[in-house]
């Protein structure tokens, strides 16, 4: 993930946009398929580093229950 994110940090929307879209696409299946929160947190952190603060995910996903 780092190899895709680091090269576009600080770049314009044109360069960051496709990477943000890719991370968004990864977020939902990762939350469904991964048994730990770590993968989702890494994806969310990468998205934030690229300036994407929108919420993506499953409102009834396994990580939303306390």
Tab-separated table of C-alpha atoms in Angstrom:
chain	number	residue	atom	x	y	z
A	1	UNK	CA	0.000	0.000	0.000
A	2	UNK	CA	2.824	2.368	0.842
A	3	UNK	CA	4.272	1.951	-2.641
A	4	UNK	CA	1.059	3.347	-4.168
A	5	UNK	CA	0.418	6.109	-1.631
A	6	UNK	CA	3.784	7.726	-0.909
A	7	UNK	CA	4.580	8.771	-4.495
A	8	UNK	CA	1.380	10.841	-4.735
A	9	UNK	CA	1.405	12.516	-1.302
A	10	UNK	CA	1.468	16.258	-1.835
A	11	UNK	CA	0.609	15.938	-5.517
A	12	UNK	CA	-2.435	17.354	-7.233
A	13	UNK	CA	-5.900	15.821	-7.330
A	14	UNK	CA	-5.210	14.377	-10.777
A	15	UNK	CA	-2.444	12.166	-9.364
A	16	UNK	CA	-4.088	11.436	-5.988
A	17	UNK	CA	-7.603	10.771	-7.305
A	18	UNK	CA	-7.011	7.326	-8.827
A	19	UNK	CA	-5.146	6.149	-5.720
A	20	UNK	CA	-7.931	7.427	-3.442
A	21	UNK	CA	-10.489	5.628	-5.621
A	22	UNK	CA	-8.461	2.434	-5.389
A	23	UNK	CA	-8.275	2.702	-1.586
A	24	UNK	CA	-12.032	3.328	-1.391
A	25	UNK	CA	-12.598	0.226	-3.510
A	26	UNK	CA	-10.429	-1.801	-1.134
A	27	UNK	CA	-12.061	-0.541	2.061
A	28	UNK	CA	-15.413	-2.353	1.925
A	29	UNK	CA	-14.129	-5.830	0.991
A	30	UNK	CA	-11.314	-5.469	3.532
A	31	UNK	CA	-13.836	-4.796	6.277
A	32	UNK	CA	-15.929	-7.765	5.201
A	33	UNK	CA	-13.084	-10.233	4.806
A	34	UNK	CA	-10.511	-9.275	7.428
A	35	UNK	CA	-10.894	-10.423	10.984
A	36	UNK	CA	-8.808	-7.601	12.455
A	37	UNK	CA	-9.313	-3.850	12.335
A	38	UNK	CA	-5.740	-3.255	11.321
A	39	UNK	CA	-6.304	-3.569	7.561
A	40	UNK	CA	-9.212	-1.117	7.593
A	41	UNK	CA	-7.236	1.295	9.736
A	42	UNK	CA	-4.286	1.179	7.353
A	43	UNK	CA	-6.536	1.882	4.371
A	44	UNK	CA	-8.249	4.746	6.221
A	45	UNK	CA	-4.884	6.193	7.258
A	46	UNK	CA	-3.605	6.110	3.684
A	47	UNK	CA	-6.758	7.825	2.458
A	48	UNK	CA	-6.394	10.564	5.100
A	49	UNK	CA	-2.760	11.121	4.126
A	50	UNK	CA	-3.981	11.779	0.594
A	51	UNK	CA	-6.597	14.243	1.809
A	52	UNK	CA	-9.672	11.988	1.564
A	53	UNK	CA	-11.705	12.375	4.740
A	54	UNK	CA	-14.978	10.971	3.425
A	55	UNK	CA	-16.510	8.084	5.311
A	56	UNK	CA	-16.510	4.791	3.466
A	57	UNK	CA	-17.680	1.555	4.879
A	58	UNK	CA	-20.516	-0.595	5.990
A	59	UNK	CA	-22.886	0.966	8.519
A	60	UNK	CA	-23.616	-2.514	9.828
A	61	UNK	CA	-20.112	-3.946	9.361
A	62	UNK	CA	-18.275	-6.053	11.875
A	63	UNK	CA	-16.187	-3.124	13.086
A	64	UNK	CA	-19.130	-0.844	13.802
A	65	UNK	CA	-20.522	-2.894	16.663
A	66	UNK	CA	-19.165	-2.280	20.137
